[in-house]
Each structure stands twice: as structure tokens, then as C-alpha cells.
């Protein structure tokens, strides 16, 4: 953890759902987490442990039942779906946030045009979302968030629907963007390899109600690539996470 003041932190965070006619469900309980400026932090855990709920709480999409969330700057939330509007072109989609912030259409488009090539979308500004590959749609969604001035990103399984080759390409691309833009990122993923490859620190969540039960510093040198996953250092970080992850998964089965 960096010595700088956290950009995002939660203390004793809890969220209870009260379904109509059913018993209350504790999704997250007593969870503490801190994200430093410019840090790439990943969270892994068993299915249903509250990972997505955690992101929504930190992004202000949900109100906690108890506990606190403190953010030093506005947070951008990217759900599993890219949420591109099918009736708008790529250019019109990525400028939505700027337009909502009161930026003129001309200025918004000028800013977007300057960034489209870096996001692998140069020449596609007049295309429709259905004409894009899955990877391109994800890049458009991220550009929309970055253009809106969000420097702290909550990413919920952003590459879960991609094939293995596209997934690796997108991982390396995202790492490059995050480093060049000095973005702060919290990534939720079910893929331990993805978490270790991308993050500075990886946290493991327990079975529901979710809480952080282990955090491991990666220490892997940057820049990283697919070859990083073949190193002894990568294997050591992954091994340190497997124990608490298996314990959390075992608690679900029990």
C-alpha cells in the first residue's frame, strides 16, 4: 500500500438486501479496503461472495447498510455490459459523459477524436455498436468513462465474455492505458491469472457475506505481458493467493 492518502477507502462496510417476502441477505459485512492513487487493485472470490455489490457500493451505485465509503475524487463504474446505446454512433456514445457535463457537442467530439486512435477506435467513429467487436465495444466504454473525467475506475469482469486471445490483448492494452493515464483501478474478476497479471495488489473475498480475508502485493515488474505469466515470480504470487481462495470456495460448498 502506498504511503499517500487513499483515493478510495471503505471501513466496516456492510450491505443487506431485504427481498420482498424473503429473509434478509447479507451480501457484504464488515469489509475494509483501501486503494492508493494510481494503484491497480484486483479482487477475487467465490461466486456470489458480493464482489459486484462491493464495486457498486464504492462507486456510489448502492447505499451501504452500515459503514463508510470515502472517495477523494469522482468514481467511474463499468459494469459487465458495455451499455453502449445502439442508436448512437461510436463517437456519439463516447461523448455522452462530456455532453451531460455541459460540454458543447463540437468540443466533446474534438476531444474524442483526439483519443480514438489510442483506444484502437481510429476510423470507427461513425460506426454503430453492432458493427464493433466485443473488444472494441469495451474500449469504447472505457473511453467514454475516461473522457468524462473519471480517474478512478471500478471494473466488473470487463473481459469475461471475450475469447482467450482477445482477452489477453485487452489486458495488455488496458495496462498500457492505465499506466499512461495514471488511472486508479479496482478490478473484480473470477480469473486469478488475470488478477495477478494486472494488479499491484490482489485481495481475496470470503464467501457471503463478503469481506477481505487476504491481500497480497504482486511486486511483479512493469510493463507486463503474456510472458509475465510464465515467470517464477508470477507463480509465487498466484500460489500465495490460492490458499485463501480455496478456503473461501470451500466455505461456499460447505
PDB file of C-alpha atoms in Angstrom:
ATOM      1  CA  UNK A   1       0.000   0.000   0.000  1.00  0.00           C
ATOM      2  CA  UNK A   2       1.345   3.421  -0.914  1.00  0.00           C
ATOM      3  CA  UNK A   3       2.056   5.902   1.879  1.00  0.00           C
ATOM      4  CA  UNK A   4      -0.081   8.517   0.083  1.00  0.00           C
ATOM      5  CA  UNK A   5      -3.590   9.149   1.265  1.00  0.00           C
ATOM      6  CA  UNK A   6      -6.009   6.587  -0.244  1.00  0.00           C
ATOM      7  CA  UNK A   7      -8.043   7.704  -3.229  1.00  0.00           C
ATOM      8  CA  UNK A   8     -10.793   5.323  -2.175  1.00  0.00           C
ATOM      9  CA  UNK A   9     -11.433   3.529   1.104  1.00  0.00           C
ATOM     10  CA  UNK A  10     -14.189   1.672   2.886  1.00  0.00           C
ATOM     11  CA  UNK A  11     -14.435   0.913   6.584  1.00  0.00           C
ATOM     12  CA  UNK A  12     -16.703  -1.687   8.235  1.00  0.00           C
ATOM     13  CA  UNK A  13     -18.758  -1.699   5.056  1.00  0.00           C
ATOM     14  CA  UNK A  14     -21.948  -3.771   5.076  1.00  0.00           C
ATOM     15  CA  UNK A  15     -24.860  -4.234   2.699  1.00  0.00           C
ATOM     16  CA  UNK A  16     -28.014  -6.181   3.464  1.00  0.00           C
ATOM     17  CA  UNK A  17     -30.693  -6.859   0.876  1.00  0.00           C
ATOM     18  CA  UNK A  18     -34.276  -7.296   2.028  1.00  0.00           C
ATOM     19  CA  UNK A  19     -36.157  -9.140  -0.726  1.00  0.00           C
ATOM     20  CA  UNK A  20     -39.913  -8.745  -0.569  1.00  0.00           C
ATOM     21  CA  UNK A  21     -41.390 -11.732   1.217  1.00  0.00           C
ATOM     22  CA  UNK A  22     -37.973 -13.321   1.860  1.00  0.00           C
ATOM     23  CA  UNK A  23     -35.290 -13.445   4.501  1.00  0.00           C
ATOM     24  CA  UNK A  24     -32.676 -10.643   4.594  1.00  0.00           C
ATOM     25  CA  UNK A  25     -29.458 -11.425   2.712  1.00  0.00           C
ATOM     26  CA  UNK A  26     -26.116 -10.075   3.934  1.00  0.00           C
ATOM     27  CA  UNK A  27     -24.078  -9.526   0.765  1.00  0.00           C
ATOM     28  CA  UNK A  28     -21.121  -7.726   2.359  1.00  0.00           C
ATOM     29  CA  UNK A  29     -20.344  -7.431   6.081  1.00  0.00           C
ATOM     30  CA  UNK A  30     -17.593  -5.621   7.955  1.00  0.00           C
ATOM     31  CA  UNK A  31     -15.444  -5.103   4.866  1.00  0.00           C
ATOM     32  CA  UNK A  32     -12.365  -2.852   4.889  1.00  0.00           C
ATOM     33  CA  UNK A  33     -10.369  -1.868   1.801  1.00  0.00           C
ATOM     34  CA  UNK A  34      -8.059   0.955   0.696  1.00  0.00           C
ATOM     35  CA  UNK A  35      -6.981   1.883  -2.839  1.00  0.00           C
ATOM     36  CA  UNK A  36      -3.991   4.176  -3.269  1.00  0.00           C
ATOM     37  CA  UNK A  37      -3.506   6.785  -6.030  1.00  0.00           C
ATOM     38  CA  UNK A  38      -2.506   5.187  -9.296  1.00  0.00           C
ATOM     39  CA  UNK A  39      -2.912   1.691  -7.861  1.00  0.00           C
ATOM     40  CA  UNK A  40      -4.339  -1.218  -9.833  1.00  0.00           C
ATOM     41  CA  UNK A  41      -6.108  -3.386  -7.249  1.00  0.00           C
ATOM     42  CA  UNK A  42      -7.916  -6.634  -8.067  1.00  0.00           C
ATOM     43  CA  UNK A  43     -10.498  -8.536  -6.028  1.00  0.00           C
ATOM     44  CA  UNK A  44     -11.168 -12.246  -6.471  1.00  0.00           C
ATOM     45  CA  UNK A  45     -13.512 -14.559  -4.618  1.00  0.00           C
ATOM     46  CA  UNK A  46     -16.084 -17.323  -4.992  1.00  0.00           C
ATOM     47  CA  UNK A  47     -19.247 -16.770  -6.998  1.00  0.00           C
ATOM     48  CA  UNK A  48     -21.901 -14.904  -5.035  1.00  0.00           C
ATOM     49  CA  UNK A  49     -19.492 -13.521  -2.438  1.00  0.00           C
ATOM     50  CA  UNK A  50     -20.513  -9.889  -3.039  1.00  0.00           C
ATOM     51  CA  UNK A  51     -17.778  -8.693  -5.429  1.00  0.00           C
ATOM     52  CA  UNK A  52     -20.160  -6.800  -7.706  1.00  0.00           C
ATOM     53  CA  UNK A  53     -22.016  -5.390  -4.707  1.00  0.00           C
ATOM     54  CA  UNK A  54     -18.693  -4.091  -3.376  1.00  0.00           C
ATOM     55  CA  UNK A  55     -17.990  -2.240  -6.632  1.00  0.00           C
ATOM     56  CA  UNK A  56     -21.452  -0.665  -6.662  1.00  0.00           C
ATOM     57  CA  UNK A  57     -21.048   0.461  -3.053  1.00  0.00           C
ATOM     58  CA  UNK A  58     -17.657   2.026  -3.746  1.00  0.00           C
ATOM     59  CA  UNK A  59     -18.941   3.696  -6.918  1.00  0.00           C
ATOM     60  CA  UNK A  60     -21.970   5.150  -5.130  1.00  0.00           C
ATOM     61  CA  UNK A  61     -24.416   2.982  -7.080  1.00  0.00           C
ATOM     62  CA  UNK A  62     -25.712   1.481  -3.818  1.00  0.00           C
ATOM     63  CA  UNK A  63     -26.153   2.879  -0.325  1.00  0.00           C
ATOM     64  CA  UNK A  64     -24.437   0.820   2.398  1.00  0.00           C
ATOM     65  CA  UNK A  65     -26.499  -0.592   5.241  1.00  0.00           C
ATOM     66  CA  UNK A  66     -23.671   0.424   7.572  1.00  0.00           C
ATOM     67  CA  UNK A  67     -20.057   1.503   7.403  1.00  0.00           C
ATOM     68  CA  UNK A  68     -18.451   4.266   5.369  1.00  0.00           C
ATOM     69  CA  UNK A  69     -17.074   4.892   1.887  1.00  0.00           C
ATOM     70  CA  UNK A  70     -14.734   7.819   1.233  1.00  0.00           C
ATOM     71  CA  UNK A  71     -13.629   8.821  -2.280  1.00  0.00           C
ATOM     72  CA  UNK A  72     -11.115  11.600  -2.930  1.00  0.00           C
ATOM     73  CA  UNK A  73     -12.480  12.141  -6.450  1.00  0.00           C
ATOM     74  CA  UNK A  74     -15.375  11.019  -8.684  1.00  0.00           C
ATOM     75  CA  UNK A  75     -15.513   7.301  -9.432  1.00  0.00           C
ATOM     76  CA  UNK A  76     -16.402   5.693 -12.759  1.00  0.00           C
ATOM     77  CA  UNK A  77     -18.214   2.345 -12.775  1.00  0.00           C
ATOM     78  CA  UNK A  78     -18.040  -0.031 -15.752  1.00  0.00           C
ATOM     79  CA  UNK A  79     -20.439  -2.988 -15.400  1.00  0.00           C
ATOM     80  CA  UNK A  80     -20.023  -6.305 -17.195  1.00  0.00           C
ATOM     81  CA  UNK A  81     -22.099  -4.982 -20.108  1.00  0.00           C
ATOM     82  CA  UNK A  82     -20.609  -2.076 -22.085  1.00  0.00           C
ATOM     83  CA  UNK A  83     -24.016  -0.289 -22.140  1.00  0.00           C
ATOM     84  CA  UNK A  84     -23.345   1.351 -25.500  1.00  0.00           C
ATOM     85  CA  UNK A  85     -26.503   2.885 -26.928  1.00  0.00           C
ATOM     86  CA  UNK A  86     -27.333   1.095 -30.196  1.00  0.00           C
ATOM     87  CA  UNK A  87     -28.936   4.179 -31.750  1.00  0.00           C
ATOM     88  CA  UNK A  88     -25.776   6.268 -31.355  1.00  0.00           C
ATOM     89  CA  UNK A  89     -22.539   6.021 -33.312  1.00  0.00           C
ATOM     90  CA  UNK A  90     -19.240   5.277 -31.593  1.00  0.00           C
ATOM     91  CA  UNK A  91     -18.426   8.984 -31.493  1.00  0.00           C
ATOM     92  CA  UNK A  92     -21.837   9.856 -30.082  1.00  0.00           C
ATOM     93  CA  UNK A  93     -21.529   7.112 -27.462  1.00  0.00           C
ATOM     94  CA  UNK A  94     -18.106   8.099 -26.150  1.00  0.00           C
ATOM     95  CA  UNK A  95     -19.047  11.780 -25.834  1.00  0.00           C
ATOM     96  CA  UNK A  96     -22.185  11.185 -23.732  1.00  0.00           C
ATOM     97  CA  UNK A  97     -20.470  11.977 -20.427  1.00  0.00           C
ATOM     98  CA  UNK A  98     -18.989  15.205 -21.745  1.00  0.00           C
ATOM     99  CA  UNK A  99     -22.334  16.340 -23.127  1.00  0.00           C
ATOM    100  CA  UNK A 100     -24.058  15.606 -19.812  1.00  0.00           C
ATOM    101  CA  UNK A 101     -21.374  17.713 -18.107  1.00  0.00           C
ATOM    102  CA  UNK A 102     -22.329  20.676 -20.284  1.00  0.00           C
ATOM    103  CA  UNK A 103     -19.500  20.481 -22.814  1.00  0.00           C
ATOM    104  CA  UNK A 104     -20.583  21.623 -26.275  1.00  0.00           C
ATOM    105  CA  UNK A 105     -21.056  18.950 -28.897  1.00  0.00           C
ATOM    106  CA  UNK A 106     -18.256  20.356 -31.035  1.00  0.00           C
ATOM    107  CA  UNK A 107     -15.730  20.419 -28.197  1.00  0.00           C
ATOM    108  CA  UNK A 108     -16.787  16.979 -26.988  1.00  0.00           C
ATOM    109  CA  UNK A 109     -16.288  15.490 -30.443  1.00  0.00           C
ATOM    110  CA  UNK A 110     -12.918  17.231 -30.820  1.00  0.00           C
ATOM    111  CA  UNK A 111     -11.691  15.717 -27.543  1.00  0.00           C
ATOM    112  CA  UNK A 112     -12.964  12.284 -28.518  1.00  0.00           C
ATOM    113  CA  UNK A 113     -11.432  12.391 -31.993  1.00  0.00           C
ATOM    114  CA  UNK A 114      -8.017  13.037 -30.426  1.00  0.00           C
ATOM    115  CA  UNK A 115      -8.317   9.933 -28.228  1.00  0.00           C
ATOM    116  CA  UNK A 116      -9.999   7.434 -30.564  1.00  0.00           C
ATOM    117  CA  UNK A 117      -6.749   6.149 -32.152  1.00  0.00           C
ATOM    118  CA  UNK A 118      -5.141   5.499 -28.755  1.00  0.00           C
ATOM    119  CA  UNK A 119      -8.157   3.407 -27.806  1.00  0.00           C
ATOM    120  CA  UNK A 120      -7.975   1.386 -31.014  1.00  0.00           C
ATOM    121  CA  UNK A 121     -11.029   3.087 -32.488  1.00  0.00           C
ATOM    122  CA  UNK A 122      -9.495   5.384 -35.083  1.00  0.00           C
ATOM    123  CA  UNK A 123     -11.624   5.370 -38.238  1.00  0.00           C
ATOM    124  CA  UNK A 124     -14.591   3.801 -36.437  1.00  0.00           C
ATOM    125  CA  UNK A 125     -16.184   6.966 -35.085  1.00  0.00           C
ATOM    126  CA  UNK A 126     -19.159   6.751 -37.474  1.00  0.00           C
ATOM    127  CA  UNK A 127     -19.758   3.037 -36.952  1.00  0.00           C
ATOM    128  CA  UNK A 128     -22.645   1.646 -34.917  1.00  0.00           C
ATOM    129  CA  UNK A 129     -22.081  -0.506 -31.815  1.00  0.00           C
ATOM    130  CA  UNK A 130     -23.331  -3.654 -33.556  1.00  0.00           C
ATOM    131  CA  UNK A 131     -20.551  -3.246 -36.109  1.00  0.00           C
ATOM    132  CA  UNK A 132     -17.815  -3.464 -33.469  1.00  0.00           C
ATOM    133  CA  UNK A 133     -16.067  -6.484 -31.997  1.00  0.00           C
ATOM    134  CA  UNK A 134     -16.521  -7.223 -28.296  1.00  0.00           C
ATOM    135  CA  UNK A 135     -13.068  -5.857 -27.530  1.00  0.00           C
ATOM    136  CA  UNK A 136     -13.759  -2.631 -29.420  1.00  0.00           C
ATOM    137  CA  UNK A 137     -17.036  -2.164 -27.550  1.00  0.00           C
ATOM    138  CA  UNK A 138     -15.187  -2.463 -24.239  1.00  0.00           C
ATOM    139  CA  UNK A 139     -12.593   0.070 -25.375  1.00  0.00           C
ATOM    140  CA  UNK A 140     -15.374   2.469 -26.367  1.00  0.00           C
ATOM    141  CA  UNK A 141     -16.986   2.078 -22.943  1.00  0.00           C
ATOM    142  CA  UNK A 142     -13.685   2.815 -21.218  1.00  0.00           C
ATOM    143  CA  UNK A 143     -13.016   5.843 -23.427  1.00  0.00           C
ATOM    144  CA  UNK A 144     -16.475   7.188 -22.565  1.00  0.00           C
ATOM    145  CA  UNK A 145     -15.588   6.967 -18.875  1.00  0.00           C
ATOM    146  CA  UNK A 146     -12.101   8.485 -19.239  1.00  0.00           C
ATOM    147  CA  UNK A 147     -13.412  11.374 -21.349  1.00  0.00           C
ATOM    148  CA  UNK A 148     -15.960  12.110 -18.624  1.00  0.00           C
ATOM    149  CA  UNK A 149     -13.033  12.842 -16.303  1.00  0.00           C
ATOM    150  CA  UNK A 150     -13.216   9.697 -14.202  1.00  0.00           C
ATOM    151  CA  UNK A 151      -9.709   8.844 -12.991  1.00  0.00           C
ATOM    152  CA  UNK A 152     -10.830   6.170 -10.537  1.00  0.00           C
ATOM    153  CA  UNK A 153     -12.432   3.162 -12.224  1.00  0.00           C
ATOM    154  CA  UNK A 154     -14.466   0.252 -10.910  1.00  0.00           C
ATOM    155  CA  UNK A 155     -14.318  -2.596 -13.456  1.00  0.00           C
ATOM    156  CA  UNK A 156     -16.704  -5.541 -13.065  1.00  0.00           C
ATOM    157  CA  UNK A 157     -15.458  -8.547 -15.085  1.00  0.00           C
ATOM    158  CA  UNK A 158     -14.802  -6.340 -18.147  1.00  0.00           C
ATOM    159  CA  UNK A 159     -13.304  -9.151 -20.242  1.00  0.00           C
ATOM    160  CA  UNK A 160     -15.420 -12.059 -19.041  1.00  0.00           C
ATOM    161  CA  UNK A 161     -17.263 -12.505 -22.350  1.00  0.00           C
ATOM    162  CA  UNK A 162     -14.153 -12.364 -24.562  1.00  0.00           C
ATOM    163  CA  UNK A 163     -12.287 -15.286 -26.085  1.00  0.00           C
ATOM    164  CA  UNK A 164      -8.870 -16.112 -24.619  1.00  0.00           C
ATOM    165  CA  UNK A 165      -6.789 -14.378 -27.310  1.00  0.00           C
ATOM    166  CA  UNK A 166      -8.860 -11.186 -27.310  1.00  0.00           C
ATOM    167  CA  UNK A 167      -8.863 -11.221 -23.519  1.00  0.00           C
ATOM    168  CA  UNK A 168      -5.051 -11.256 -23.361  1.00  0.00           C
ATOM    169  CA  UNK A 169      -4.823  -8.469 -25.940  1.00  0.00           C
ATOM    170  CA  UNK A 170      -7.306  -6.355 -23.976  1.00  0.00           C
ATOM    171  CA  UNK A 171      -5.475  -6.964 -20.710  1.00  0.00           C
ATOM    172  CA  UNK A 172      -2.188  -5.692 -22.131  1.00  0.00           C
ATOM    173  CA  UNK A 173      -3.939  -2.743 -23.781  1.00  0.00           C
ATOM    174  CA  UNK A 174      -5.721  -1.761 -20.551  1.00  0.00           C
ATOM    175  CA  UNK A 175      -2.492  -1.945 -18.562  1.00  0.00           C
ATOM    176  CA  UNK A 176      -0.884   0.432 -21.050  1.00  0.00           C
ATOM    177  CA  UNK A 177      -3.767   2.921 -20.849  1.00  0.00           C
ATOM    178  CA  UNK A 178      -3.858   2.815 -17.044  1.00  0.00           C
ATOM    179  CA  UNK A 179      -0.120   3.466 -16.813  1.00  0.00           C
ATOM    180  CA  UNK A 180      -0.103   6.299 -19.366  1.00  0.00           C
ATOM    181  CA  UNK A 181      -3.214   7.934 -17.862  1.00  0.00           C
ATOM    182  CA  UNK A 182      -2.182   7.171 -14.250  1.00  0.00           C
ATOM    183  CA  UNK A 183      -5.626   5.771 -13.562  1.00  0.00           C
ATOM    184  CA  UNK A 184      -6.611   4.189 -10.267  1.00  0.00           C
ATOM    185  CA  UNK A 185      -8.430   0.896 -10.837  1.00  0.00           C
ATOM    186  CA  UNK A 186     -10.339  -1.652  -8.791  1.00  0.00           C
ATOM    187  CA  UNK A 187     -10.980  -4.770 -10.877  1.00  0.00           C
ATOM    188  CA  UNK A 188     -13.354  -7.558  -9.914  1.00  0.00           C
ATOM    189  CA  UNK A 189     -12.596 -10.834 -11.684  1.00  0.00           C
ATOM    190  CA  UNK A 190     -13.100 -14.573 -11.261  1.00  0.00           C
ATOM    191  CA  UNK A 191      -9.829 -15.195 -13.136  1.00  0.00           C
ATOM    192  CA  UNK A 192      -6.888 -15.445 -10.732  1.00  0.00           C
ATOM    193  CA  UNK A 193      -4.338 -15.284 -13.557  1.00  0.00           C
ATOM    194  CA  UNK A 194      -5.903 -12.045 -14.778  1.00  0.00           C
ATOM    195  CA  UNK A 195      -5.812 -10.565 -11.274  1.00  0.00           C
ATOM    196  CA  UNK A 196      -2.140 -11.415 -10.718  1.00  0.00           C
ATOM    197  CA  UNK A 197      -1.109 -10.253 -14.197  1.00  0.00           C
ATOM    198  CA  UNK A 198      -2.767  -6.861 -13.963  1.00  0.00           C
ATOM    199  CA  UNK A 199      -2.786  -5.774 -10.333  1.00  0.00           C
ATOM    200  CA  UNK A 200      -0.339  -4.203  -7.918  1.00  0.00           C
ATOM    201  CA  UNK A 201      -2.266  -5.884  -5.094  1.00  0.00           C
ATOM    202  CA  UNK A 202      -4.821  -8.692  -5.101  1.00  0.00           C
ATOM    203  CA  UNK A 203      -7.435  -9.143  -2.374  1.00  0.00           C
ATOM    204  CA  UNK A 204      -9.456 -12.297  -1.701  1.00  0.00           C
ATOM    205  CA  UNK A 205     -13.064 -12.050  -0.549  1.00  0.00           C
ATOM    206  CA  UNK A 206     -14.668 -14.622   1.699  1.00  0.00           C
ATOM    207  CA  UNK A 207     -17.896 -16.455   0.972  1.00  0.00           C
ATOM    208  CA  UNK A 208     -21.041 -14.402   1.575  1.00  0.00           C
ATOM    209  CA  UNK A 209     -21.272 -12.180   3.493  1.00  0.00           C
ATOM    210  CA  UNK A 210     -18.146 -10.959   1.748  1.00  0.00           C
ATOM    211  CA  UNK A 211     -15.180  -9.431   3.498  1.00  0.00           C
ATOM    212  CA  UNK A 212     -11.498  -9.165   2.645  1.00  0.00           C
ATOM    213  CA  UNK A 213      -9.645 -12.164   4.116  1.00  0.00           C
ATOM    214  CA  UNK A 214      -6.237 -11.770   2.422  1.00  0.00           C
ATOM    215  CA  UNK A 215      -4.301  -9.223   0.384  1.00  0.00           C
ATOM    216  CA  UNK A 216      -1.072  -9.979  -1.467  1.00  0.00           C
ATOM    217  CA  UNK A 217       1.323  -7.451  -3.024  1.00  0.00           C
ATOM    218  CA  UNK A 218       2.267  -8.521  -6.517  1.00  0.00           C
ATOM    219  CA  UNK A 219       5.684  -6.920  -6.820  1.00  0.00           C
ATOM    220  CA  UNK A 220       5.896  -8.027 -10.458  1.00  0.00           C
ATOM    221  CA  UNK A 221       7.860  -5.585 -12.621  1.00  0.00           C
ATOM    222  CA  UNK A 222       6.118  -3.486 -15.248  1.00  0.00           C
ATOM    223  CA  UNK A 223       5.442  -3.390 -18.122  1.00  0.00           C
ATOM    224  CA  UNK A 224       3.754  -6.788 -18.074  1.00  0.00           C
ATOM    225  CA  UNK A 225       2.732  -9.039 -20.921  1.00  0.00           C
ATOM    226  CA  UNK A 226       1.578 -12.582 -21.580  1.00  0.00           C
ATOM    227  CA  UNK A 227       5.152 -13.757 -20.936  1.00  0.00           C
ATOM    228  CA  UNK A 228       4.846 -12.490 -17.352  1.00  0.00           C
ATOM    229  CA  UNK A 229       2.519 -15.402 -16.584  1.00  0.00           C
ATOM    230  CA  UNK A 230       5.370 -17.847 -17.303  1.00  0.00           C
ATOM    231  CA  UNK A 231       7.778 -16.457 -14.696  1.00  0.00           C
ATOM    232  CA  UNK A 232       8.549 -17.995 -11.271  1.00  0.00           C
ATOM    233  CA  UNK A 233       7.590 -14.675  -9.653  1.00  0.00           C
ATOM    234  CA  UNK A 234       4.103 -14.865 -11.157  1.00  0.00           C
ATOM    235  CA  UNK A 235       3.717 -18.443  -9.929  1.00  0.00           C
ATOM    236  CA  UNK A 236       4.764 -17.408  -6.410  1.00  0.00           C
ATOM    237  CA  UNK A 237       2.165 -14.640  -6.179  1.00  0.00           C
ATOM    238  CA  UNK A 238      -0.526 -16.959  -7.520  1.00  0.00           C
ATOM    239  CA  UNK A 239       0.434 -19.660  -5.005  1.00  0.00           C
ATOM    240  CA  UNK A 240       0.129 -17.172  -2.134  1.00  0.00           C
ATOM    241  CA  UNK A 241      -3.450 -16.418  -3.187  1.00  0.00           C
ATOM    242  CA  UNK A 242      -4.600 -19.966  -3.878  1.00  0.00           C
ATOM    243  CA  UNK A 243      -4.804 -20.963  -0.212  1.00  0.00           C
ATOM    244  CA  UNK A 244      -7.228 -18.253   0.961  1.00  0.00           C
ATOM    245  CA  UNK A 245      -9.155 -18.514  -2.322  1.00  0.00           C
ATOM    246  CA  UNK A 246      -9.642 -22.266  -1.918  1.00  0.00           C
ATOM    247  CA  UNK A 247     -10.673 -21.743   1.700  1.00  0.00           C
ATOM    248  CA  UNK A 248     -13.277 -19.201   0.623  1.00  0.00           C
ATOM    249  CA  UNK A 249     -14.574 -21.527  -2.112  1.00  0.00           C
ATOM    250  CA  UNK A 250     -14.701 -24.400   0.395  1.00  0.00           C
ATOM    251  CA  UNK A 251     -16.863 -22.304   2.709  1.00  0.00           C
ATOM    252  CA  UNK A 252     -19.367 -21.852  -0.138  1.00  0.00           C
ATOM    253  CA  UNK A 253     -19.592 -25.621  -0.709  1.00  0.00           C
ATOM    254  CA  UNK A 254     -19.965 -26.260   2.997  1.00  0.00           C
TER     255      UNK A 254
END
